[in-house]
Amino acid sequence: MKPTDLLRLRDAVAAYPSEPSDEQMAEELGIPLTQLIRFDMNTLGGGPLPAVVEALAAYDPARVVEYGDQNYARLRVAITAATGAPAHRIIPGAGADELIRLVTTMTLGDGDTVVIPTPTFAMFAVEARLAGARVVEVPRRVPYERQGVEAIRAVAEATGARLVWLCSPNNPTGDMYDHDEIEQLADGLAAMVAVDCVYQELAEVETNLLPEGLSLLPIQERHANLLILRSLSKAYGLAGARVGYLVVPEALAARFEAARLPLAIGGPSEAAAIGALSDVRTARVRLAGIVNERERLAAAFIRLGWQVYESHTNFLLVRPPDAAGTAAALLAQGLPVRSYPAGPLADWLRVTVRAAAENDRLLAALGA
């Protein structure tokens, strides 16, 4: 076998689109780094939570020369306290991306089928193709009319799929499936159903629910084919720390625990995560502010004549009269938004909702 034959799967995979760093983008635009505000990355404005700052200040730098706790005992306890998920069914990982790969590794092999409603987070398909799996998309007719679970289930059954990905709330559209729909999809389905819930806290805050209010745990207790993916990148503002976790059914806990990387999360990141989870109340207050800002931005965009899709996240999917021109004009002012050069979202932009002062700058640039 030639060495190049070993790379045949990689050659067929479209990589996740790489984004320039803040420093690189500021340099290319010829602006100070302090003038750049990323409305394209779905990260929270306003800086880290106070509890995170305190946790990192208390972290002993001498500990970086040692390996941390590969069992993540303290982190699991913190997640359990915040969500109610049983500690032994929590599988920590270096952000959602690593855990998407773990789910893929555990469910798909060469020639297996995964069903993915699109448009959605690109890494679902990237990882599936790396595994040699066949990706079957269930596309939306238009971005603001999501697929019904009946259609997704029918495709999964017809193709003999081993895995179905569902992103709820969905990136990049911002809409979500309710519990009855998710249970309808999972009930009796031969495939595993993995639900990416990394934006769930935003939906919980806007409905004034407790952290467990939108939990899929009760459904998982009834359906052992349901995997729940969560992250601290969004609600807790820890995108740079790379901390996520899966909640898996009882019957699969030991298998996923054996397959995960033992030391994927570094000590400082784990400390930041534990700190953030110790103050869920402050995190929810900030998220409530983001929800208010989201509605303020949506109203301003509508006044500009833009189409705005209802969102349950910290971003808005919008359709201005000239998406490409609007994106270029904002980028020139150091305010990049996410654009889509081709495909069903070619006329749409995704705009991250940030802190009030940052959003003010965006609106001023638009003349809103």
mmCIF file of N, CA and C in Angstrom, residues 224-284:
data_model
loop_
_atom_site.group_PDB
_atom_site.id
_atom_site.type_symbol
_atom_site.label_atom_id
_atom_site.label_comp_id
_atom_site.label_asym_id
_atom_site.label_seq_id
_atom_site.Cartn_x
_atom_site.Cartn_y
_atom_site.Cartn_z
ATOM 1 N N ALA A 224 -32.571 5.030 25.139
ATOM 2 C CA ALA A 224 -31.136 4.795 25.306
ATOM 3 C C ALA A 224 -30.333 5.075 24.041
ATOM 4 N N ASN A 225 -30.986 5.631 23.007
ATOM 5 C CA ASN A 225 -30.264 5.990 21.780
ATOM 6 C C ASN A 225 -30.056 7.498 21.676
ATOM 7 N N LEU A 226 -30.201 8.225 22.787
ATOM 8 C CA LEU A 226 -30.096 9.684 22.765
ATOM 9 C C LEU A 226 -28.800 10.137 23.433
ATOM 10 N N LEU A 227 -28.012 10.923 22.707
ATOM 11 C CA LEU A 227 -26.790 11.529 23.219
ATOM 12 C C LEU A 227 -26.987 13.033 23.304
ATOM 13 N N ILE A 228 -26.517 13.654 24.385
ATOM 14 C CA ILE A 228 -26.722 15.081 24.619
ATOM 15 C C ILE A 228 -25.358 15.759 24.663
ATOM 16 N N LEU A 229 -25.146 16.719 23.781
ATOM 17 C CA LEU A 229 -23.885 17.453 23.702
ATOM 18 C C LEU A 229 -24.063 18.850 24.269
ATOM 19 N N ARG A 230 -23.205 19.212 25.235
ATOM 20 C CA ARG A 230 -23.253 20.536 25.857
ATOM 21 C C ARG A 230 -21.863 21.170 25.821
ATOM 22 N N SER A 231 -21.814 22.470 26.084
ATOM 23 C CA SER A 231 -20.545 23.196 26.042
ATOM 24 C C SER A 231 -20.586 24.357 27.010
ATOM 25 N N LEU A 232 -19.412 24.771 27.477
ATOM 26 C CA LEU A 232 -19.304 25.975 28.289
ATOM 27 C C LEU A 232 -18.828 27.165 27.466
ATOM 28 N N SER A 233 -18.685 26.973 26.158
ATOM 29 C CA SER A 233 -18.176 28.042 25.295
ATOM 30 C C SER A 233 -19.142 29.201 25.174
ATOM 31 N N LYS A 234 -20.426 28.913 25.133
ATOM 32 C CA LYS A 234 -21.408 29.954 24.834
ATOM 33 C C LYS A 234 -21.931 30.605 26.111
ATOM 34 N N ALA A 235 -22.708 29.883 26.887
ATOM 35 C CA ALA A 235 -23.381 30.481 28.041
ATOM 36 C C ALA A 235 -22.401 30.999 29.082
ATOM 37 N N TYR A 236 -21.251 30.335 29.206
ATOM 38 C CA TYR A 236 -20.306 30.710 30.247
ATOM 39 C C TYR A 236 -19.109 31.484 29.704
ATOM 40 N N GLY A 237 -19.112 31.806 28.414
ATOM 41 C CA GLY A 237 -18.068 32.631 27.839
ATOM 42 C C GLY A 237 -16.687 32.013 27.906
ATOM 43 N N LEU A 238 -16.592 30.691 27.717
ATOM 44 C CA LEU A 238 -15.307 30.005 27.822
ATOM 45 C C LEU A 238 -14.874 29.394 26.490
ATOM 46 N N ALA A 239 -15.137 30.094 25.393
ATOM 47 C CA ALA A 239 -14.789 29.547 24.080
ATOM 48 C C ALA A 239 -13.303 29.224 23.989
ATOM 49 N N GLY A 240 -12.457 30.082 24.543
ATOM 50 C CA GLY A 240 -11.025 29.853 24.466
ATOM 51 C C GLY A 240 -10.519 28.756 25.376
ATOM 52 N N ALA A 241 -11.289 28.413 26.394
ATOM 53 C CA ALA A 241 -10.871 27.368 27.339
ATOM 54 C C ALA A 241 -11.094 25.974 26.781
ATOM 55 N N ARG A 242 -12.042 25.822 25.850
ATOM 56 C CA ARG A 242 -12.353 24.547 25.218
ATOM 57 C C ARG A 242 -12.794 23.502 26.235
ATOM 58 N N VAL A 243 -13.979 23.657 26.752
ATOM 59 C CA VAL A 243 -14.549 22.692 27.694
ATOM 60 C C VAL A 243 -15.968 22.357 27.256
ATOM 61 N N GLY A 244 -16.214 21.101 26.993
ATOM 62 C CA GLY A 244 -17.552 20.627 26.677
ATOM 63 C C GLY A 244 -17.788 19.295 27.352
ATOM 64 N N TYR A 245 -18.991 18.759 27.161
ATOM 65 C CA TYR A 245 -19.269 17.443 27.746
ATOM 66 C C TYR A 245 -20.450 16.803 27.040
ATOM 67 N N LEU A 246 -20.410 15.489 27.025
ATOM 68 C CA LEU A 246 -21.537 14.676 26.583
ATOM 69 C C LEU A 246 -22.249 14.135 27.810
ATOM 70 N N VAL A 247 -23.561 13.986 27.707
ATOM 71 C CA VAL A 247 -24.304 13.182 28.668
ATOM 72 C C VAL A 247 -24.826 11.984 27.883
ATOM 73 N N VAL A 248 -24.454 10.795 28.332
ATOM 74 C CA VAL A 248 -24.764 9.583 27.581
ATOM 75 C C VAL A 248 -25.704 8.701 28.385
ATOM 76 N N PRO A 249 -26.435 7.802 27.724
ATOM 77 C CA PRO A 249 -27.322 6.890 28.450
ATOM 78 C C PRO A 249 -26.544 5.959 29.368
ATOM 79 N N GLU A 250 -27.221 5.460 30.377
ATOM 80 C CA GLU A 250 -26.598 4.558 31.353
ATOM 81 C C GLU A 250 -25.891 3.389 30.679
ATOM 82 N N ALA A 251 -26.540 2.801 29.694
ATOM 83 C CA ALA A 251 -25.985 1.605 29.064
ATOM 84 C C ALA A 251 -24.715 1.873 28.274
ATOM 85 N N LEU A 252 -24.475 3.134 27.924
ATOM 86 C CA LEU A 252 -23.306 3.472 27.109
ATOM 87 C C LEU A 252 -22.214 4.184 27.892
ATOM 88 N N ALA A 253 -22.446 4.461 29.159
ATOM 89 C CA ALA A 253 -21.515 5.271 29.941
ATOM 90 C C ALA A 253 -20.119 4.656 29.988
ATOM 91 N N ALA A 254 -20.025 3.384 30.271
ATOM 92 C CA ALA A 254 -18.713 2.749 30.393
ATOM 93 C C ALA A 254 -17.977 2.746 29.063
ATOM 94 N N ARG A 255 -18.688 2.517 27.976
ATOM 95 C CA ARG A 255 -18.042 2.468 26.658
ATOM 96 C C ARG A 255 -17.512 3.832 26.259
ATOM 97 N N PHE A 256 -18.298 4.887 26.464
ATOM 98 C CA PHE A 256 -17.820 6.224 26.121
ATOM 99 C C PHE A 256 -16.691 6.653 27.049
ATOM 100 N N GLU A 257 -16.777 6.287 28.313
ATOM 101 C CA GLU A 257 -15.720 6.632 29.259
ATOM 102 C C GLU A 257 -14.402 5.985 28.842
ATOM 103 N N ALA A 258 -14.460 4.770 28.355
ATOM 104 C CA ALA A 258 -13.248 4.077 27.939
ATOM 105 C C ALA A 258 -12.653 4.660 26.665
ATOM 106 N N ALA A 259 -13.487 5.272 25.835
ATOM 107 C CA ALA A 259 -13.027 5.753 24.537
ATOM 108 C C ALA A 259 -12.546 7.197 24.555
ATOM 109 N N ARG A 260 -12.929 7.982 25.563
ATOM 110 C CA ARG A 260 -12.556 9.393 25.560
ATOM 111 C C ARG A 260 -11.059 9.563 25.806
ATOM 112 N N LEU A 261 -10.504 10.695 25.366
ATOM 113 C CA LEU A 261 -9.125 11.022 25.687
ATOM 114 C C LEU A 261 -9.013 11.315 27.179
ATOM 115 N N PRO A 262 -7.978 10.794 27.845
ATOM 116 C CA PRO A 262 -7.927 10.916 29.307
ATOM 117 C C PRO A 262 -7.560 12.300 29.819
ATOM 118 N N LEU A 263 -6.829 13.099 29.032
ATOM 119 C CA LEU A 263 -6.345 14.389 29.522
ATOM 120 C C LEU A 263 -6.551 15.476 28.463
ATOM 121 N N ALA A 264 -7.760 15.529 27.920
ATOM 122 C CA ALA A 264 -8.027 16.475 26.843
ATOM 123 C C ALA A 264 -8.157 17.917 27.336
ATOM 124 N N ILE A 265 -8.625 18.100 28.561
ATOM 125 C CA ILE A 265 -8.853 19.437 29.115
ATOM 126 C C ILE A 265 -7.696 19.789 30.040
ATOM 127 N N GLY A 266 -7.024 20.905 29.765
ATOM 128 C CA GLY A 266 -5.912 21.330 30.592
ATOM 129 C C GLY A 266 -6.365 21.840 31.948
ATOM 130 N N GLY A 267 -5.427 21.872 32.892
ATOM 131 C CA GLY A 267 -5.739 22.289 34.250
ATOM 132 C C GLY A 267 -6.334 23.684 34.352
ATOM 133 N N PRO A 268 -5.737 24.709 33.707
ATOM 134 C CA PRO A 268 -6.333 26.039 33.783
ATOM 135 C C PRO A 268 -7.747 26.091 33.201
ATOM 136 N N SER A 269 -7.982 25.358 32.116
ATOM 137 C CA SER A 269 -9.327 25.330 31.532
ATOM 138 C C SER A 269 -10.318 24.670 32.471
ATOM 139 N N GLU A 270 -9.888 23.586 33.113
ATOM 140 C CA GLU A 270 -10.772 22.918 34.064
ATOM 141 C C GLU A 270 -11.097 23.842 35.237
ATOM 142 N N ALA A 271 -10.084 24.575 35.722
ATOM 143 C CA ALA A 271 -10.315 25.509 36.826
ATOM 144 C C ALA A 271 -11.294 26.600 36.423
ATOM 145 N N ALA A 272 -11.140 27.122 35.193
ATOM 146 C CA ALA A 272 -12.057 28.150 34.707
ATOM 147 C C ALA A 272 -13.480 27.614 34.614
ATOM 148 N N ALA A 273 -13.621 26.376 34.150
ATOM 149 C CA ALA A 273 -14.942 25.771 34.014
ATOM 150 C C ALA A 273 -15.603 25.575 35.370
ATOM 151 N N ILE A 274 -14.846 25.076 36.336
ATOM 152 C CA ILE A 274 -15.404 24.870 37.672
ATOM 153 C C ILE A 274 -15.804 26.208 38.279
ATOM 154 N N GLY A 275 -14.979 27.232 38.060
ATOM 155 C CA GLY A 275 -15.330 28.558 38.545
ATOM 156 C C GLY A 275 -16.617 29.069 37.930
ATOM 157 N N ALA A 276 -16.740 28.933 36.620
ATOM 158 C CA ALA A 276 -17.947 29.406 35.937
ATOM 159 C C ALA A 276 -19.188 28.691 36.440
ATOM 160 N N LEU A 277 -19.088 27.377 36.603
ATOM 161 C CA LEU A 277 -20.244 26.595 37.036
ATOM 162 C C LEU A 277 -20.620 26.852 38.490
ATOM 163 N N SER A 278 -19.712 27.470 39.234
ATOM 164 C CA SER A 278 -20.023 27.784 40.625
ATOM 165 C C SER A 278 -20.936 28.990 40.753
ATOM 166 N N ASP A 279 -21.126 29.728 39.659
ATOM 167 C CA ASP A 279 -21.944 30.935 39.718
ATOM 168 C C ASP A 279 -22.900 30.970 38.526
ATOM 169 N N VAL A 280 -23.777 29.987 38.499
ATOM 170 C CA VAL A 280 -24.763 29.899 37.419
ATOM 171 C C VAL A 280 -25.654 31.135 37.402
ATOM 172 N N ARG A 281 -25.948 31.686 38.570
ATOM 173 C CA ARG A 281 -26.851 32.843 38.639
ATOM 174 C C ARG A 281 -26.291 34.035 37.856
ATOM 175 N N THR A 282 -25.014 34.350 38.060
ATOM 176 C CA THR A 282 -24.420 35.478 37.339
ATOM 177 C C THR A 282 -24.387 35.209 35.841
ATOM 178 N N ALA A 283 -24.083 33.968 35.473
ATOM 179 C CA ALA A 283 -24.082 33.618 34.050
ATOM 180 C C ALA A 283 -25.460 33.838 33.444
ATOM 181 N N ARG A 284 -26.498 33.469 34.165
ATOM 182 C CA ARG A 284 -27.858 33.618 33.643
ATOM 183 C C ARG A 284 -28.271 35.086 33.576
#
